[in-house]
Short mmCIF file of C-alpha atoms in Angstrom, two decimals:
data_model
loop_
_atom_site.label_atom_id
_atom_site.label_comp_id
_atom_site.label_asym_id
_atom_site.label_seq_id
_atom_site.Cartn_x
_atom_site.Cartn_y
_atom_site.Cartn_z
CA MET H 1176 23.35 10.68 -12.93
CA ASN H 1177 20.35 8.79 -14.72
CA ARG H 1178 17.30 11.47 -14.75
CA ASP H 1179 14.59 8.63 -14.61
CA TYR H 1180 16.01 6.66 -11.71
CA LEU H 1181 17.96 8.68 -9.08
CA SER H 1182 18.29 7.51 -5.86
CA ILE H 1183 19.10 10.76 -3.24
CA ASP H 1184 19.96 10.29 0.47
CA PRO H 1185 17.08 12.32 2.15
CA ARG H 1186 19.40 13.00 5.11
CA SER H 1187 21.67 15.01 3.06
CA GLY H 1188 20.29 15.56 -0.18
CA GLU H 1189 23.06 14.17 -1.91
CA PRO H 1190 22.94 11.58 -4.75
CA ILE H 1191 23.56 7.90 -4.02
CA ALA H 1192 23.41 6.58 -7.58
CA GLY H 1193 21.73 6.85 -10.93
CA THR H 1194 20.43 3.86 -12.30
CA PRO H 1195 20.10 3.31 -16.15
CA THR H 1196 16.68 3.04 -17.78
CA LEU H 1197 16.25 -0.16 -19.88
CA THR H 1198 16.23 0.50 -23.76
CA PRO H 1199 12.92 -0.65 -25.74
CA ASP H 1200 15.10 -3.83 -26.63
CA GLU H 1201 16.09 -4.53 -23.26
CA THR H 1202 12.40 -3.96 -22.17
CA ALA H 1203 10.96 -6.59 -24.80
CA ARG H 1204 13.64 -9.02 -23.85
CA THR H 1205 12.57 -8.59 -19.79
CA ILE H 1206 9.08 -8.98 -20.72
CA ASP H 1207 9.55 -12.10 -23.10
CA GLY H 1208 11.64 -13.48 -20.19
CA ALA H 1209 8.54 -13.19 -17.62
CA ALA H 1210 6.51 -15.03 -20.44
CA ARG H 1211 8.76 -17.84 -20.87
CA ALA H 1212 9.23 -18.28 -17.10
CA GLN H 1213 5.47 -18.04 -16.62
CA ARG H 1214 4.63 -20.96 -19.02
CA HIS H 1215 7.11 -23.09 -16.66
CA TRP H 1216 6.03 -21.39 -13.34
CA ARG H 1217 2.54 -22.41 -13.78
CA GLU H 1218 3.06 -25.85 -14.28
CA ARG H 1219 4.75 -26.17 -11.18
CA SER H 1220 2.67 -28.02 -8.32
CA THR H 1221 1.32 -25.81 -5.42
CA ALA H 1222 3.75 -27.60 -3.33
CA GLN H 1223 6.74 -26.27 -5.14
CA ARG H 1224 5.62 -22.87 -5.32
CA VAL H 1225 4.85 -22.87 -1.38
CA GLU H 1226 8.49 -24.37 -1.20
CA ALA H 1227 9.73 -21.30 -3.10
CA LEU H 1228 7.72 -18.79 -0.77
CA ARG H 1229 9.21 -20.17 2.30
CA ALA H 1230 12.92 -19.97 0.69
CA LEU H 1231 11.94 -16.50 -0.07
CA SER H 1232 11.17 -15.80 3.34
CA GLY H 1233 14.29 -17.14 4.53
CA ALA H 1234 16.05 -15.23 2.08
CA LEU H 1235 14.59 -12.21 3.46
CA GLY H 1236 15.70 -12.95 6.88
CA ASP H 1237 19.35 -13.52 5.93
CA ALA H 1238 19.27 -9.99 4.08
CA ARG H 1239 17.22 -8.39 6.95
CA ASP H 1240 20.19 -5.84 7.84
CA GLU H 1241 21.27 -5.16 4.35
CA LEU H 1242 17.64 -4.47 3.20
CA ALA H 1243 16.80 -2.27 6.18
CA GLY H 1244 20.08 -0.24 5.81
CA LEU H 1245 19.36 0.45 2.13
CA LEU H 1246 16.00 1.67 3.21
CA VAL H 1247 17.53 4.28 5.50
CA ARG H 1248 19.72 5.50 2.82
CA GLU H 1249 17.41 5.53 -0.11
CA ILE H 1250 13.92 6.40 1.56
CA GLY H 1251 15.02 7.85 4.89
CA LYS H 1252 12.96 5.38 6.86
CA PRO H 1253 13.89 5.02 10.43
CA ILE H 1254 16.23 1.74 10.80
CA ALA H 1255 13.62 0.18 13.59
CA GLN H 1256 10.88 0.63 11.00
CA SER H 1257 12.78 -0.62 8.20
CA ALA H 1258 13.68 -3.72 10.01
CA ALA H 1259 10.12 -4.16 10.73
CA GLU H 1260 9.21 -3.75 6.77
CA VAL H 1261 11.26 -6.88 6.09
CA ASP H 1262 10.02 -8.72 8.99
CA LYS H 1263 6.37 -8.05 7.75
CA CYS H 1264 7.59 -9.52 4.17
CA ARG H 1265 8.48 -12.52 5.69
CA ALA H 1266 4.98 -12.79 7.69
CA LEU H 1267 3.58 -12.58 4.05
CA CYS H 1268 5.44 -15.17 2.45
CA ASP H 1269 4.95 -17.67 5.21
CA GLY H 1270 1.46 -16.78 5.93
CA PHE H 1271 0.51 -17.47 1.89
CA ALA H 1272 2.46 -20.54 1.93
CA ASP H 1273 0.64 -21.59 5.36
CA GLN H 1274 -2.44 -20.69 3.57
CA ALA H 1275 -2.11 -22.30 0.06
CA GLU H 1276 -3.85 -25.11 -0.09
CA THR H 1277 -7.12 -23.19 1.17
CA LEU H 1278 -6.73 -20.14 -1.12
CA LEU H 1279 -6.30 -22.27 -4.15
CA ALA H 1280 -8.69 -24.78 -3.25
CA ASP H 1281 -11.72 -25.61 -5.86
CA ARG H 1282 -14.98 -24.32 -4.96
CA ARG H 1283 -18.51 -25.62 -5.14
CA PRO H 1284 -21.18 -24.19 -6.51
CA LEU H 1285 -23.42 -21.94 -4.59
CA ALA H 1286 -26.54 -24.33 -4.44
CA GLY H 1287 -27.81 -27.69 -6.02
CA ASN H 1288 -26.00 -30.75 -6.58
CA LEU H 1289 -24.49 -29.56 -10.03
CA PRO H 1290 -21.24 -31.50 -11.49
CA ALA H 1291 -19.01 -28.36 -11.30
CA ARG H 1292 -16.41 -26.68 -9.57
CA ILE H 1293 -14.69 -23.15 -9.56
CA ARG H 1294 -10.99 -23.36 -9.74
CA LEU H 1295 -8.36 -20.46 -9.68
CA ARG H 1296 -5.91 -20.57 -12.85
CA PRO H 1297 -3.25 -18.16 -13.55
CA ILE H 1298 -3.49 -15.65 -16.31
CA GLY H 1299 0.25 -14.67 -17.39
CA VAL H 1300 2.44 -11.78 -16.82
CA ILE H 1301 1.38 -8.95 -14.47
CA LEU H 1302 2.76 -5.59 -14.28
CA GLY H 1303 3.12 -3.89 -11.00
CA VAL H 1304 3.78 0.05 -10.74
CA MET H 1305 5.09 0.23 -7.28
CA PRO H 1306 5.59 3.26 -5.01
CA TRP H 1307 8.71 4.38 -2.92
CA ASN H 1308 7.27 4.48 0.56
CA PHE H 1309 7.22 0.89 1.15
CA PRO H 1310 9.05 -0.49 -1.65
CA TYR H 1311 9.60 -4.29 -0.08
CA TRP H 1312 6.32 -4.55 1.36
CA GLN H 1313 4.16 -3.03 -1.28
CA THR H 1314 6.07 -5.04 -3.76
CA LEU H 1315 5.79 -8.38 -2.33
CA ARG H 1316 2.15 -7.88 -1.29
CA PHE H 1317 1.36 -7.48 -5.03
CA ALA H 1318 3.74 -10.33 -6.05
CA VAL H 1319 3.42 -12.97 -3.40
CA PRO H 1320 -0.15 -13.87 -4.37
CA ASN H 1321 0.19 -13.96 -7.82
CA LEU H 1322 3.58 -16.14 -7.66
CA LEU H 1323 1.52 -18.55 -5.46
CA LEU H 1324 -1.23 -18.50 -8.50
CA GLY H 1325 1.31 -19.17 -11.02
CA ASN H 1326 1.68 -15.76 -12.73
CA THR H 1327 4.95 -13.90 -12.82
CA CYS H 1328 5.61 -10.28 -11.89
CA LEU H 1329 7.26 -7.25 -13.67
CA ILE H 1330 8.16 -4.40 -11.26
CA LYS H 1331 8.31 -0.73 -12.42
CA PRO H 1332 9.71 0.97 -9.47
CA ALA H 1333 9.65 4.50 -8.44
CA PRO H 1334 11.95 6.87 -9.74
CA ASN H 1335 13.78 7.25 -6.41
CA ALA H 1336 13.44 3.72 -5.30
CA ALA H 1337 15.42 1.82 -7.91
CA LEU H 1338 18.15 0.67 -5.64
CA SER H 1339 15.61 -0.97 -3.26
CA THR H 1340 13.79 -2.70 -6.02
CA LEU H 1341 17.09 -4.18 -7.45
CA ALA H 1342 18.37 -5.51 -3.85
CA LEU H 1343 14.63 -7.24 -3.39
CA ALA H 1344 14.82 -8.67 -6.79
CA ASP H 1345 18.44 -9.94 -6.12
CA VAL H 1346 16.99 -11.65 -2.86
CA VAL H 1347 14.46 -13.38 -4.84
CA ALA H 1348 17.24 -14.74 -7.02
CA ARG H 1349 19.28 -15.83 -3.89
CA ALA H 1350 16.37 -17.76 -2.89
CA GLY H 1351 16.36 -19.92 -5.91
CA LEU H 1352 13.03 -18.60 -7.85
CA PRO H 1353 13.57 -19.14 -11.50
CA ALA H 1354 14.70 -16.10 -13.26
CA GLY H 1355 11.50 -14.35 -14.79
CA THR H 1356 9.52 -14.78 -12.00
CA LEU H 1357 9.96 -11.44 -10.52
CA SER H 1358 11.86 -9.07 -12.62
CA PRO H 1359 12.87 -5.11 -12.27
CA LEU H 1360 11.44 -3.23 -15.35
CA LEU H 1361 13.30 0.10 -14.78
CA VAL H 1362 11.53 1.93 -17.77
CA ALA H 1363 10.90 5.63 -18.30
CA GLU H 1364 7.53 6.64 -17.26
CA SER H 1365 6.72 7.27 -20.77
CA ALA H 1366 7.00 3.75 -21.61
CA VAL H 1367 4.72 2.47 -19.03
CA ALA H 1368 1.82 2.61 -21.85
CA ASP H 1369 3.79 0.15 -24.06
CA VAL H 1370 4.57 -2.27 -21.45
CA ILE H 1371 1.01 -2.46 -20.73
CA ALA H 1372 0.09 -2.96 -24.24
CA HIS H 1373 2.55 -5.74 -24.96
CA PRO H 1374 0.50 -8.88 -25.71
CA ALA H 1375 2.43 -10.68 -23.02
CA VAL H 1376 1.21 -8.29 -20.23
CA VAL H 1377 -2.48 -9.43 -19.06
CA GLY H 1378 -2.88 -7.00 -16.08
CA VAL H 1379 -1.57 -4.15 -14.05
CA SER H 1380 -1.56 -3.20 -10.39
CA VAL H 1381 -0.67 0.49 -9.29
CA THR H 1382 -0.05 1.90 -6.03
CA GLY H 1383 0.16 5.65 -6.20
CA SER H 1384 -1.58 9.21 -7.00
CA VAL H 1385 -5.16 9.30 -8.54
CA THR H 1386 -3.43 10.91 -11.41
CA ALA H 1387 -0.92 8.15 -11.95
CA GLY H 1388 -3.64 5.42 -11.51
CA ALA H 1389 -6.18 7.19 -13.75
CA ALA H 1390 -3.53 7.31 -16.50
CA VAL H 1391 -2.54 3.65 -16.30
CA ALA H 1392 -6.43 2.77 -15.94
CA ALA H 1393 -6.92 4.54 -19.22
CA VAL H 1394 -4.24 2.64 -21.18
CA ALA H 1395 -5.13 -0.83 -19.53
CA GLY H 1396 -8.86 -0.26 -20.50
CA ALA H 1397 -7.99 0.65 -24.10
CA ALA H 1398 -6.08 -2.62 -24.15
CA VAL H 1399 -9.16 -4.56 -22.22
CA LYS H 1400 -6.48 -5.54 -19.24
CA LYS H 1401 -7.27 -5.91 -15.73
CA VAL H 1402 -6.12 -3.44 -13.44
CA VAL H 1403 -6.10 -2.99 -9.77
CA LEU H 1404 -5.59 0.76 -8.16
CA GLU H 1405 -4.43 1.36 -4.70
CA LEU H 1406 -4.31 5.09 -4.83
CA GLY H 1407 -3.86 6.37 -1.28
CA GLY H 1408 -6.30 8.27 0.83
CA SER H 1409 -6.93 10.78 3.39
CA ASP H 1410 -7.82 8.53 6.39
CA PRO H 1411 -10.22 9.91 8.98
CA PHE H 1412 -9.24 9.25 12.86
CA ILE H 1413 -12.40 9.79 14.75
CA VAL H 1414 -12.26 10.05 18.59
CA LEU H 1415 -15.93 9.90 20.21
CA ALA H 1416 -16.64 11.18 23.63
CA ASP H 1417 -16.25 7.71 25.38
CA ALA H 1418 -12.82 6.94 23.82
CA ASP H 1419 -9.96 6.29 26.08
CA VAL H 1420 -8.12 9.65 25.18
CA ASP H 1421 -4.49 8.49 26.22
CA ALA H 1422 -4.77 5.41 24.11
CA ALA H 1423 -6.31 7.07 21.15
CA ALA H 1424 -3.73 9.96 21.26
CA SER H 1425 -1.01 7.52 21.56
CA ALA H 1426 -2.25 5.61 18.51
CA ALA H 1427 -2.72 8.87 16.64
CA ALA H 1428 0.77 9.69 16.75
CA ARG H 1429 1.96 6.20 15.85
CA SER H 1430 -0.40 6.08 12.87
CA ARG H 1431 0.57 9.59 11.86
CA LEU H 1432 4.20 9.73 12.19
CA GLY H 1433 5.13 6.21 11.07
CA ASN H 1434 7.68 6.58 7.97
CA GLY H 1435 7.24 10.24 8.54
CA GLY H 1436 3.71 10.23 7.77
CA GLN H 1437 4.52 8.97 4.34
CA SER H 1438 1.81 5.96 4.31
CA CYS H 1439 -1.61 5.66 2.48
CA VAL H 1440 -3.30 4.34 5.43
CA ALA H 1441 -1.85 6.86 7.97
CA ALA H 1442 -4.41 8.55 9.99
CA LYS H 1443 -4.56 12.20 7.97
CA ARG H 1444 -7.53 13.84 9.63
CA PHE H 1445 -8.55 14.06 13.11
CA ILE H 1446 -12.25 14.50 14.21
CA VAL H 1447 -12.79 14.57 17.65
CA GLU H 1448 -16.37 14.97 19.83
CA ARG H 1449 -15.96 18.20 21.73
CA PRO H 1450 -16.32 16.69 25.37
CA VAL H 1451 -12.84 15.05 24.81
CA ALA H 1452 -11.55 17.54 22.09
CA GLU H 1453 -9.32 19.86 24.84
CA ALA H 1454 -7.90 16.47 26.64
CA PHE H 1455 -7.13 14.82 23.39
CA LEU H 1456 -5.22 17.83 22.02
CA ALA H 1457 -3.23 18.14 24.89
CA ALA H 1458 -2.49 14.52 24.97
CA LEU H 1459 -1.38 14.60 21.07
CA THR H 1460 0.53 17.58 21.66
CA GLU H 1461 2.60 15.68 24.40
CA GLN H 1462 3.06 12.57 21.94
CA PHE H 1463 4.20 14.70 18.91
CA ALA H 1464 6.69 16.73 21.30
CA ALA H 1465 8.15 13.37 22.49
CA GLN H 1466 9.26 12.48 19.04
CA ARG H 1467 13.02 12.47 18.11
CA VAL H 1468 13.47 13.82 14.57
CA GLY H 1469 16.83 12.81 13.25
CA ASP H 1470 19.27 10.42 11.32
CA PRO H 1471 16.96 7.33 10.44
CA ALA H 1472 20.14 5.28 10.99
CA ASP H 1473 19.96 6.26 14.75
CA PRO H 1474 18.15 3.54 16.55
CA ARG H 1475 16.50 6.39 18.67
CA THR H 1476 14.84 8.39 15.93
CA THR H 1477 11.25 7.90 15.35
CA VAL H 1478 10.90 10.63 12.95
CA GLY H 1479 13.45 10.49 9.70
CA PRO H 1480 13.25 12.83 6.68
CA LEU H 1481 10.75 13.09 4.17
CA ALA H 1482 11.80 11.07 0.94
CA ARG H 1483 12.49 13.97 -1.43
CA ALA H 1484 12.66 17.60 -1.43
CA ASP H 1485 9.95 18.20 -3.50
CA LEU H 1486 7.75 16.07 -1.11
CA ARG H 1487 8.80 18.41 1.75
CA ASP H 1488 8.22 21.39 -0.28
CA LEU H 1489 4.39 20.42 -1.15
CA LEU H 1490 3.85 19.51 2.35
CA HIS H 1491 4.76 22.66 3.62
CA SER H 1492 3.06 24.55 0.87
CA GLN H 1493 -0.22 22.52 2.07
CA VAL H 1494 0.43 23.88 5.62
CA ARG H 1495 0.94 27.46 4.62
CA GLU H 1496 -2.02 27.59 2.48
CA SER H 1497 -4.27 25.93 5.26
CA VAL H 1498 -2.88 28.64 7.51
CA ARG H 1499 -3.59 31.48 5.42
CA ALA H 1500 -7.20 29.99 5.19
CA GLY H 1501 -7.66 30.27 8.78
CA ALA H 1502 -6.01 27.04 10.48
CA ARG H 1503 -4.00 27.60 13.51
CA VAL H 1504 -0.60 25.98 14.00
CA LEU H 1505 -0.39 24.32 17.54
CA ALA H 1506 2.89 22.56 17.12
CA GLY H 1507 5.73 22.34 14.31
CA GLY H 1508 4.97 24.04 11.12
CA GLU H 1509 8.21 24.92 9.40
CA PRO H 1510 10.86 22.76 8.02
CA VAL H 1511 13.52 21.64 10.08
CA ALA H 1512 16.96 23.99 9.06
CA GLY H 1513 20.11 22.27 7.79
CA PRO H 1514 20.70 19.43 5.19
CA GLY H 1515 18.01 16.93 4.47
CA PHE H 1516 14.27 17.00 3.83
CA TYR H 1517 13.22 17.05 7.54
CA TYR H 1518 9.80 18.74 8.74
CA PRO H 1519 8.67 18.36 11.97
CA PRO H 1520 5.56 16.91 13.60
CA THR H 1521 2.89 19.66 13.30
CA ILE H 1522 -0.67 19.99 14.61
CA LEU H 1523 -3.24 22.08 13.09
CA THR H 1524 -6.27 23.14 14.58
CA ASP H 1525 -9.42 25.29 13.45
CA VAL H 1526 -8.98 24.05 9.86
CA PRO H 1527 -11.37 25.11 7.12
CA VAL H 1528 -12.65 21.61 5.35
CA ASP H 1529 -11.67 23.24 1.88
CA ALA H 1530 -8.00 23.96 3.19
CA PRO H 1531 -5.37 21.85 1.69
CA VAL H 1532 -4.49 19.71 4.89
CA TRP H 1533 -8.02 18.76 4.99
CA ARG H 1534 -9.16 18.46 1.39
CA ASP H 1535 -6.10 16.90 -0.12
CA GLU H 1536 -3.85 13.96 0.90
CA THR H 1537 -0.97 15.02 2.94
CA PHE H 1538 1.89 12.87 3.04
CA GLY H 1539 4.09 13.85 6.26
CA PRO H 1540 3.94 14.25 9.62
CA VAL H 1541 0.95 16.87 9.77
CA ALA H 1542 -2.05 16.21 11.92
CA PRO H 1543 -5.22 18.54 11.26
CA VAL H 1544 -7.53 18.47 14.22
CA LEU H 1545 -11.34 19.29 13.94
CA VAL H 1546 -14.01 19.30 16.77
CA ALA H 1547 -17.40 18.02 16.09
CA ASP H 1548 -20.74 18.56 18.18
CA SER H 1549 -22.77 15.59 16.76
CA GLU H 1550 -22.49 12.26 15.19
CA GLN H 1551 -24.03 13.41 11.96
CA GLU H 1552 -21.25 16.31 11.83
CA LEU H 1553 -18.66 13.46 12.45
CA LEU H 1554 -19.78 11.65 9.40
CA ARG H 1555 -20.11 14.61 7.54
CA LEU H 1556 -16.39 15.73 8.24
CA ALA H 1557 -15.09 12.31 7.97
CA ASP H 1558 -16.43 12.04 4.21
CA SER H 1559 -15.70 15.31 3.17
CA ASP H 1560 -12.99 14.70 0.86
CA GLU H 1561 -12.85 12.10 -2.41
CA TYR H 1562 -10.93 9.32 -0.76
CA GLY H 1563 -12.25 6.12 0.99
CA LEU H 1564 -9.23 4.06 1.99
CA GLY H 1565 -9.57 3.55 5.69
CA ALA H 1566 -10.82 5.14 8.90
CA SER H 1567 -10.05 4.59 12.54
CA VAL H 1568 -12.94 4.96 15.17
CA TRP H 1569 -12.12 5.05 18.89
CA THR H 1570 -15.23 4.50 21.35
CA ALA H 1571 -15.93 2.26 24.28
CA SER H 1572 -19.48 1.50 22.68
CA PRO H 1573 -19.57 -1.42 20.25
CA GLU H 1574 -22.93 -0.06 19.14
CA ARG H 1575 -21.95 3.31 18.08
CA ALA H 1576 -18.59 1.77 16.56
CA ASP H 1577 -21.01 -0.53 14.35
CA ARG H 1578 -23.20 2.31 13.45
CA LEU H 1579 -20.36 4.69 12.24
CA ALA H 1580 -18.39 2.03 10.63
CA GLY H 1581 -21.65 0.95 8.47
CA ALA H 1582 -21.96 4.63 7.53
CA LEU H 1583 -18.41 5.57 6.60
CA ASP H 1584 -17.29 5.68 3.06
CA ALA H 1585 -14.19 3.41 3.40
CA GLY H 1586 -12.86 0.15 2.33
CA MET H 1587 -11.54 -0.75 5.84
CA VAL H 1588 -12.53 0.47 9.22
CA PHE H 1589 -10.44 -0.08 12.32
CA VAL H 1590 -12.01 0.11 15.84
CA ASN H 1591 -9.96 1.17 18.73
CA GLU H 1592 -6.82 0.27 16.56
CA ILE H 1593 -5.23 2.22 13.59
CA VAL H 1594 -5.73 1.30 10.14
CA GLN H 1595 -2.91 -0.90 9.09
CA SER H 1596 -2.08 -3.57 5.91
CA ASP H 1597 -2.20 -7.37 7.01
CA TRP H 1598 -2.04 -10.38 4.96
CA ARG H 1599 -4.80 -12.06 6.14
CA LEU H 1600 -7.30 -9.08 5.36
CA PRO H 1601 -8.36 -7.81 2.01
CA PHE H 1602 -6.67 -4.18 1.52
CA GLY H 1603 -8.16 -1.46 -0.70
CA GLY H 1604 -10.76 1.30 -0.78
CA VAL H 1605 -13.63 3.14 -2.58
CA ARG H 1606 -14.27 6.32 -4.40
CA ARG H 1607 -10.93 7.76 -5.57
CA SER H 1608 -8.97 5.63 -3.55
CA GLY H 1609 -8.97 2.84 -6.08
CA ILE H 1610 -10.37 -0.41 -7.47
CA GLY H 1611 -10.02 -3.72 -6.63
CA ARG H 1612 -8.15 -5.61 -3.33
CA GLU H 1613 -5.00 -6.64 -2.49
CA LEU H 1614 -3.92 -9.57 0.02
CA ALA H 1615 -6.06 -12.23 1.60
CA ALA H 1616 -8.20 -14.45 -0.75
CA ASP H 1617 -9.56 -11.52 -2.40
CA GLY H 1618 -6.43 -10.28 -3.63
CA ILE H 1619 -5.07 -13.63 -4.87
CA SER H 1620 -8.46 -13.75 -7.05
CA GLU H 1621 -7.77 -10.23 -8.76
CA PHE H 1622 -5.69 -11.57 -11.27
CA ALA H 1623 -7.06 -15.18 -11.52
CA ASN H 1624 -8.83 -16.84 -14.01
CA ILE H 1625 -12.03 -17.82 -12.26
CA GLN H 1626 -12.56 -20.86 -14.27
CA THR H 1627 -15.97 -23.02 -14.11
CA HIS H 1628 -15.46 -26.36 -14.76
CA TRP H 1629 -18.51 -28.32 -15.80
CA HIS H 1630 -18.38 -32.20 -15.67
CA GLY H 1631 -20.98 -33.01 -18.30
CA ARG H 1632 -22.57 -36.74 -18.79
CA PRO H 1633 -20.46 -39.05 -21.09
CA SER H 1634 -23.74 -40.37 -22.31
CA GLY H 1635 -24.41 -36.74 -23.95
CA LEU H 1636 -27.80 -36.58 -22.15
CA PRO H 1637 -29.25 -33.10 -21.67
CA SER H 1638 -27.68 -30.93 -18.69
CA PRO H 1639 -30.17 -30.75 -15.67
CA THR H 1640 -30.71 -27.05 -16.20
CA PRO H 1641 -31.76 -24.87 -19.01
CA GLN H 1642 -29.12 -23.42 -21.18
CA GLN H 1643 -28.71 -19.65 -20.77
#
């Protein structure tokens, strides 16, 4: 089995397949192929690129069952959630196709009757260093805006998600997109720096840990290349005293337990105002107890295994250390016995703010809950970690919601809804959650040459404004 790209079935712990790592010569040929493809792809009309995105949506639909089944086997994602990921990718392709003319339209100057326009132009080959937890969605939310713009994409997958990435690339080819527009790049982790340094690669987008993002950003900075970093988070889920407690608890379970809790925008820290704390904990405990943990291929399963043994072991270590620090286990708290990497829905209360489940990001079905007595305390607890990706606020008061949203250090705040990615909205965070944005108009601008076109007077008369 290949050590760099080894897919393991999380249900059993048994290897599925090892995928060979590219040699340096194969890597160079792949990059050169992406560069050649980009020179032609950028010359295609917007209408032609839109047609390609619509074809990709259709191909994803044709391969829906195949792709979803692979996520079950390689990632351990429940089958209904796996199919929903494919559907979400289709909506992304269709949405950007529908809005292409608006997204790529020339902009006018801010003020004055200047003979100028601002245009978005492609810049070249972009490297995407992708995670394993949503291998289709996170790859395409990076790639689709870039493909529409006229860039081409190299996809470096996570070591345990090579099969999903190769399957997605095959669907792209089936859709008729030219070879080299989206290319898997199965290189060793140690080779990523050389890829970034390659003259044809002009930017890099990373979804992953803070450590991985910082390492890539250092290399990209040294090479003076654009970087976008989506580095996860530890999103607070805030329940105010006037919230609909049952609705909040149902949403909290959906956010914390989707994909086994392995999502950067999952609610990870729960802060409840004291008047409703007891009712919320009771409702959340009921929601967690109702989950069905088991084989993700079974449509009745709502929580599958964690994706890898080391991830389960890290999560349990975070729980154990937090309990030793004073946290109390209300539900769960021990790995499920038997084969596979299963961990039960777990609730912790009385959690110290320096305990691992509060201080660090937890990637798994663990919900630490703290009680607050004031708005000031709510905000202090919400911002007591180093991340700033999203936050969810539950209240019947628009005024309180707006006040808290404006005070929170978060790139996204959802009121009476869970934090989620949507192709129509910019996605990204602040602080150590990353740099830049994906999706929407902001995402398509990240790897664009935002080019000013000034149309001077043929007579050679002086410009109407002083030169800078």
